[in-house]
PDB file of C-alpha atoms in Angstrom:
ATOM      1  CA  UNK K 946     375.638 144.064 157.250  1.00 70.00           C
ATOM      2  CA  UNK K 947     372.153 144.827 155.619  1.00 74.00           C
ATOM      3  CA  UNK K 948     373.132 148.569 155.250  1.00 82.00           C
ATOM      4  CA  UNK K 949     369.312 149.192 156.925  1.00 86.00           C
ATOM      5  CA  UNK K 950     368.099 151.148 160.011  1.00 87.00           C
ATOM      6  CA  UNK K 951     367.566 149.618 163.150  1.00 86.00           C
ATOM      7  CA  UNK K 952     364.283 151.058 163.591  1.00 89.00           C
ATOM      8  CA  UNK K 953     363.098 149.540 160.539  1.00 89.00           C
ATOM      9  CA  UNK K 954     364.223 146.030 161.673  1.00 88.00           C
ATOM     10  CA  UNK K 955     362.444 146.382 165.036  1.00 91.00           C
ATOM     11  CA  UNK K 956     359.398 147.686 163.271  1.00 91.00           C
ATOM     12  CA  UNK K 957     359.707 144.535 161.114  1.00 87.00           C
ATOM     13  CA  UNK K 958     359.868 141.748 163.831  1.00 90.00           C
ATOM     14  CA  UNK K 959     357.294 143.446 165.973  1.00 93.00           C
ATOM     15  CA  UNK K 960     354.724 143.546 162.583  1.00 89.00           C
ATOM     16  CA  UNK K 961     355.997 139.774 162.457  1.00 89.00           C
ATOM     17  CA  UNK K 962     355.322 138.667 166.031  1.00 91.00           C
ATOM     18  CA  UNK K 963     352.456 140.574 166.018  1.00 91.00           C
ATOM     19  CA  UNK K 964     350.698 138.938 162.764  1.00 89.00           C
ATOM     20  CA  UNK K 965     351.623 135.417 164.579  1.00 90.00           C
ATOM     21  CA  UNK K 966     350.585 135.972 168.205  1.00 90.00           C
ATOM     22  CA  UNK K 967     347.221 137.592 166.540  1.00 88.00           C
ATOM     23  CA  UNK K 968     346.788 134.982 164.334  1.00 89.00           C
ATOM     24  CA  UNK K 969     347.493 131.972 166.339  1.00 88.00           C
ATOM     25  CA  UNK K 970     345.434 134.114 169.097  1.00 86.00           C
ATOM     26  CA  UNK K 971     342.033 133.314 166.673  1.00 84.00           C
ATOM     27  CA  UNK K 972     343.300 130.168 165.398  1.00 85.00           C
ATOM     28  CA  UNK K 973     342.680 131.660 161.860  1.00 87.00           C
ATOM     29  CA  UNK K 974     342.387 128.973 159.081  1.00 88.00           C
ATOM     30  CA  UNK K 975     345.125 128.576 155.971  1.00 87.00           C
ATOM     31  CA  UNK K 976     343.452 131.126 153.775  1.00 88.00           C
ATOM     32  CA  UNK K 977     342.488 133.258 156.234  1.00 87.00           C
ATOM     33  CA  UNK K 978     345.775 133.495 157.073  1.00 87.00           C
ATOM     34  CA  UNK K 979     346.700 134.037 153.420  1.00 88.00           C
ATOM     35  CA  UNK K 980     344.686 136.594 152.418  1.00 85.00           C
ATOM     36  CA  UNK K 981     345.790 138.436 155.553  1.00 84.00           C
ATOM     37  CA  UNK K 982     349.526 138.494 154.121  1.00 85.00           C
ATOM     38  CA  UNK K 983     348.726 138.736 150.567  1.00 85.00           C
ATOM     39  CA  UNK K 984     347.220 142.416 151.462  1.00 83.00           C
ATOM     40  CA  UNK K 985     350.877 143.022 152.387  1.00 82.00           C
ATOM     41  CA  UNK K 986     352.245 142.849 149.421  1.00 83.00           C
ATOM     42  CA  UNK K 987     354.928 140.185 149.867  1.00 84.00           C
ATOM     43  CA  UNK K 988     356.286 137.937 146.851  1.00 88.00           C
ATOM     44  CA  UNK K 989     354.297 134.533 146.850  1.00 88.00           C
ATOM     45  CA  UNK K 990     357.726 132.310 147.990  1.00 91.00           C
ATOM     46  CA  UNK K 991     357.617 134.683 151.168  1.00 89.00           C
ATOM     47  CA  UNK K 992     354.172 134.731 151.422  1.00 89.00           C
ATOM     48  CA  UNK K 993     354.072 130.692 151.570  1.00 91.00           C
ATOM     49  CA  UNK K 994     356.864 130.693 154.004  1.00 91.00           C
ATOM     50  CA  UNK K 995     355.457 132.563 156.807  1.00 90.00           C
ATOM     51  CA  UNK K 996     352.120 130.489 156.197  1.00 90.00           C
ATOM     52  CA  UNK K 997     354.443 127.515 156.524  1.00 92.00           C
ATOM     53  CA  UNK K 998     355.724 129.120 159.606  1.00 91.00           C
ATOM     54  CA  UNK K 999     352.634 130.089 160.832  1.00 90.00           C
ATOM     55  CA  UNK K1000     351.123 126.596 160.876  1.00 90.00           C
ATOM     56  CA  UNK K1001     354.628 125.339 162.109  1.00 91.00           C
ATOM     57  CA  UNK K1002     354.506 127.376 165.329  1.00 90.00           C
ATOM     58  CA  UNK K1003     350.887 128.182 166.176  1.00 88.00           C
ATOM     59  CA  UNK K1004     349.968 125.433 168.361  1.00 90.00           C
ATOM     60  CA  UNK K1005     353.353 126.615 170.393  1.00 91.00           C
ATOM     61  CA  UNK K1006     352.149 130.220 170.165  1.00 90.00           C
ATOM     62  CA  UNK K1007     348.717 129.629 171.780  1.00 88.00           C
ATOM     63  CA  UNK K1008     350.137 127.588 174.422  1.00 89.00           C
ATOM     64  CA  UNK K1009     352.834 130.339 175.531  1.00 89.00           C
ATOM     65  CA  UNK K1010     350.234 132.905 175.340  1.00 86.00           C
ATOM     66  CA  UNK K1011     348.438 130.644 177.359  1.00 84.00           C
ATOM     67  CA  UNK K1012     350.943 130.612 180.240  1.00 83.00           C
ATOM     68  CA  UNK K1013     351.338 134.288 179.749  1.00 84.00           C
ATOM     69  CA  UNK K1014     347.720 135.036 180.622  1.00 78.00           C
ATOM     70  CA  UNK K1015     347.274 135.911 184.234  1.00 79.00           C
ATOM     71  CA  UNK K1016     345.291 133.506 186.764  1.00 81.00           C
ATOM     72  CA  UNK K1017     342.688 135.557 187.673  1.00 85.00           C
ATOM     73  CA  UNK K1018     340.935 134.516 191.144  1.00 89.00           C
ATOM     74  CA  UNK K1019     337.514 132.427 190.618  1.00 89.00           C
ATOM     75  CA  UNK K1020     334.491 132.811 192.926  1.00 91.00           C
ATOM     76  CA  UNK K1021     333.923 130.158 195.631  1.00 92.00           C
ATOM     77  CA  UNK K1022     331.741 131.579 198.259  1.00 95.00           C
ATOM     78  CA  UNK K1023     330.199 134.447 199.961  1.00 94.00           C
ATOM     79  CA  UNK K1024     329.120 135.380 203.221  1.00 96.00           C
ATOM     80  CA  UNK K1025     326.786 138.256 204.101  1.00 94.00           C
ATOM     81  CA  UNK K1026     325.702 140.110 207.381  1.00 95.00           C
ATOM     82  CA  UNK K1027     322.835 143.415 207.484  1.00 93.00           C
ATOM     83  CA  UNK K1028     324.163 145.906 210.348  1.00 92.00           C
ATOM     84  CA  UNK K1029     321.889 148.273 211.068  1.00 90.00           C
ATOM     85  CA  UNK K1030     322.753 151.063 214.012  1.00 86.00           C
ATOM     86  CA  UNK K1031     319.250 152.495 215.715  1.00 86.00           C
ATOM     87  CA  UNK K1032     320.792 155.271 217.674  1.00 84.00           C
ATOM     88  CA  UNK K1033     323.798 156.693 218.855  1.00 80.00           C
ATOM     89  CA  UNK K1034     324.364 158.995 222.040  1.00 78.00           C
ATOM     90  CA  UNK K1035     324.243 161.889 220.214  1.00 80.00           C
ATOM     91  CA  UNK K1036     321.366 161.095 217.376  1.00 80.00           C
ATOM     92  CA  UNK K1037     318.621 158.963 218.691  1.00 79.00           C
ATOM     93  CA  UNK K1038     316.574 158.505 215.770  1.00 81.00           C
ATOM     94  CA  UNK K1039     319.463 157.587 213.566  1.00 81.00           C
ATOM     95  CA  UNK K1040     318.831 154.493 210.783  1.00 84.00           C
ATOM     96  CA  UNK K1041     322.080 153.610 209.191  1.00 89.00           C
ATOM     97  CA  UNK K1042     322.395 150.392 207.524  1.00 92.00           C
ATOM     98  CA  UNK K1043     325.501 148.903 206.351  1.00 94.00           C
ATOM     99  CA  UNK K1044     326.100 145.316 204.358  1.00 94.00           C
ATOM    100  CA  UNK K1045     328.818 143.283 204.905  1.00 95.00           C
ATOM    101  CA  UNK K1046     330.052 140.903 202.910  1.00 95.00           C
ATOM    102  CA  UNK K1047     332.966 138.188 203.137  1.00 96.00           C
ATOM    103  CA  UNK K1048     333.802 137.290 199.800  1.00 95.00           C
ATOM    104  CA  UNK K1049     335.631 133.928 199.491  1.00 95.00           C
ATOM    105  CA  UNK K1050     338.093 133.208 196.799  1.00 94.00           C
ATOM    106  CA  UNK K1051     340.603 130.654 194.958  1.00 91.00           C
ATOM    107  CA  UNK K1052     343.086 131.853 193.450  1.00 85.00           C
ATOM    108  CA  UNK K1053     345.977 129.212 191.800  1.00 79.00           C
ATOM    109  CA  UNK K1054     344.250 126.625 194.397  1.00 80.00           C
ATOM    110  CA  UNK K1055     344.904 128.956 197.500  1.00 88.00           C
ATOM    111  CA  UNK K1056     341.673 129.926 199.374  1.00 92.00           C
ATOM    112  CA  UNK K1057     341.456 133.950 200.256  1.00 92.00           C
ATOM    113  CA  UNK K1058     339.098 135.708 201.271  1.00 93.00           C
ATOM    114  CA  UNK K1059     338.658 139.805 201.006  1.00 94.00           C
ATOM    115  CA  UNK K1060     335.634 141.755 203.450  1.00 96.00           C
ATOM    116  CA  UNK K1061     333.539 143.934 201.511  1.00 95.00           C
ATOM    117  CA  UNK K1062     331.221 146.565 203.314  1.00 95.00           C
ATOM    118  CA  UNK K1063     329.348 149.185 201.488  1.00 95.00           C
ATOM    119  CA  UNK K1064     325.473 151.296 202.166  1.00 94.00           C
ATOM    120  CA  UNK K1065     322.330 149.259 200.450  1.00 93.00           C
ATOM    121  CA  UNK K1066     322.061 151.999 197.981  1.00 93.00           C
ATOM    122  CA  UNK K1067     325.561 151.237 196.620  1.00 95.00           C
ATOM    123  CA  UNK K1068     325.218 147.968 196.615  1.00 93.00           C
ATOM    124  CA  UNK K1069     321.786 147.909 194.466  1.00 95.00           C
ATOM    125  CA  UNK K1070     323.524 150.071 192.293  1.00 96.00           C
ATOM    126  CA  UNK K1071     326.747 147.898 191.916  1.00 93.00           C
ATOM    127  CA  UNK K1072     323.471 144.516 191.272  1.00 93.00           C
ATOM    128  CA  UNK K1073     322.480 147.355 188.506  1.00 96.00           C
ATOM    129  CA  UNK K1074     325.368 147.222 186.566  1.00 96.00           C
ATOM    130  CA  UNK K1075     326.260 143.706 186.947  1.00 93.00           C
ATOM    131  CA  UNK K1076     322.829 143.056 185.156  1.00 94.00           C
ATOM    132  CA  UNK K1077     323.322 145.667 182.640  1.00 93.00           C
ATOM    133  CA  UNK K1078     326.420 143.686 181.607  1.00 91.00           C
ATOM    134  CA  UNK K1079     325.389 140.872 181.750  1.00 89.00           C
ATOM    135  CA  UNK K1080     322.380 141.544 179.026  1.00 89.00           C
ATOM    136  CA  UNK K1081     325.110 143.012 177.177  1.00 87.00           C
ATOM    137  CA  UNK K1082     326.882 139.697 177.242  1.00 84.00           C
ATOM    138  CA  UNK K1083     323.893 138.154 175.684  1.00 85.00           C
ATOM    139  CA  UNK K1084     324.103 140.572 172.405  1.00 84.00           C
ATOM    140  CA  UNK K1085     325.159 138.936 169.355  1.00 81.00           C
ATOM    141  CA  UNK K1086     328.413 141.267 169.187  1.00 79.00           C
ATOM    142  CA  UNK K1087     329.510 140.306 172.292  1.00 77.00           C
ATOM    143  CA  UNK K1088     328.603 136.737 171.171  1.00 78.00           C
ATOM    144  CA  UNK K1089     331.240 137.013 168.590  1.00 77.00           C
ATOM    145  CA  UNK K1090     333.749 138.545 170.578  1.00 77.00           C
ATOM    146  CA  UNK K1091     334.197 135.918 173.243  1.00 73.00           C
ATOM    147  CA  UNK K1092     334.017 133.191 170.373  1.00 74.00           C
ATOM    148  CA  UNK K1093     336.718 134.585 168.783  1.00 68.00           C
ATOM    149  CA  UNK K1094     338.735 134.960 172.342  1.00 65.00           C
ATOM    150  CA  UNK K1095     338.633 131.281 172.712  1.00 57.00           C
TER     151      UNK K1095
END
C-alpha cells in the first residue's frame, strides 16, 4: 500500500526497536532521549511522539529485557584437594602435583556442582588473571560501564 521496499521497512523497525531497547536499556532521561532523535532529523510532532512512546513503554522494555537476560549460575562453595604422585613403577623420582577442585554452584535455586582439576602452574596463572581483571574493574572506565549496565 505504501509503494516502499520491504527492506526499507525492516531497516526502519529494527532502527526503532533498537533506539527503545537501547534507550530504556540506560534508562536515559527526557532530553537525553531527545537530543538522541533530534540528530535524526525527524519533524518535531514525530519527534515528540516516539518520546511519548518511549516514556510510555520503557518501564515494560526493561522488564522484558530483564526476563530475556540469561540466569547465569552464582558461586556457593568450593572444595579443594592437593594430589601429589611420588613415584610410579617406571619413574621413581617422579613429583607430579595435581589440584582438585569441586566447585559448588546454584543455578535458578538448583545446587550443581562441576570437578575442576588442573597442574599448580595453571592454576596460579588462571589467580593471575582473575586479579588482573579485577584491578581493571576498579578503573574509572570500567566504573562507568557497569553504572550504565544497571
Amino acid at each position: 500500500k505504501l509503494n516502499i521496499d520491504v527492506d526499507t521497512i525492516q531497516h526502519g523497525v529494527e532502527g526503532l526497536v533498537y533506539l527503545l531497547t537501547e534507550s530504556s536499556k540506560l534508562m536515559i532521561s527526557e532530553v537525553d532521549f531527545q537530543d538522541s532523535v533530534h540528530v535524526l532529523g525527524f519533524s518535531d510532532e514525530l519527534n515528540k511522539s516516539l518520546l511519548q512512546l518511549y516514556l510510555d513503554n520503557r518501564k515494560e522494555i526493561r522488564s522484558i529485557l530483564g526476563e530475556l537476560a540469561p540466569r547465569l549460575p552464582s558461586y556457593h562453595s568450593l572444595e579443594w584437594r592437593l594430589d601429589v604422585q611420588l613415584a610410579s613403577r617406571t619413574l621413581r623420582q617422579q613429583i607430579k602435583p595435581a589440584v582438585t577442585m569441586k566447585l559448588h554452584l546454584n543455578q535458578n535455586e538448583d545446587p550443581t556442582a562441576q570437578v575442576l582439576q588442573t597442574d599448580p602452574a595453571t592454576l596460579l596463572h588462571l589467580i593471575q588473571q582473575l586479579e588482573q581483571a579485577l584491578g581493571e574493574m576498579k578503573m574509572n572506565h570500567c566504573r562507568r560501564i557497569v553504572r550504565n549496565m544497571k
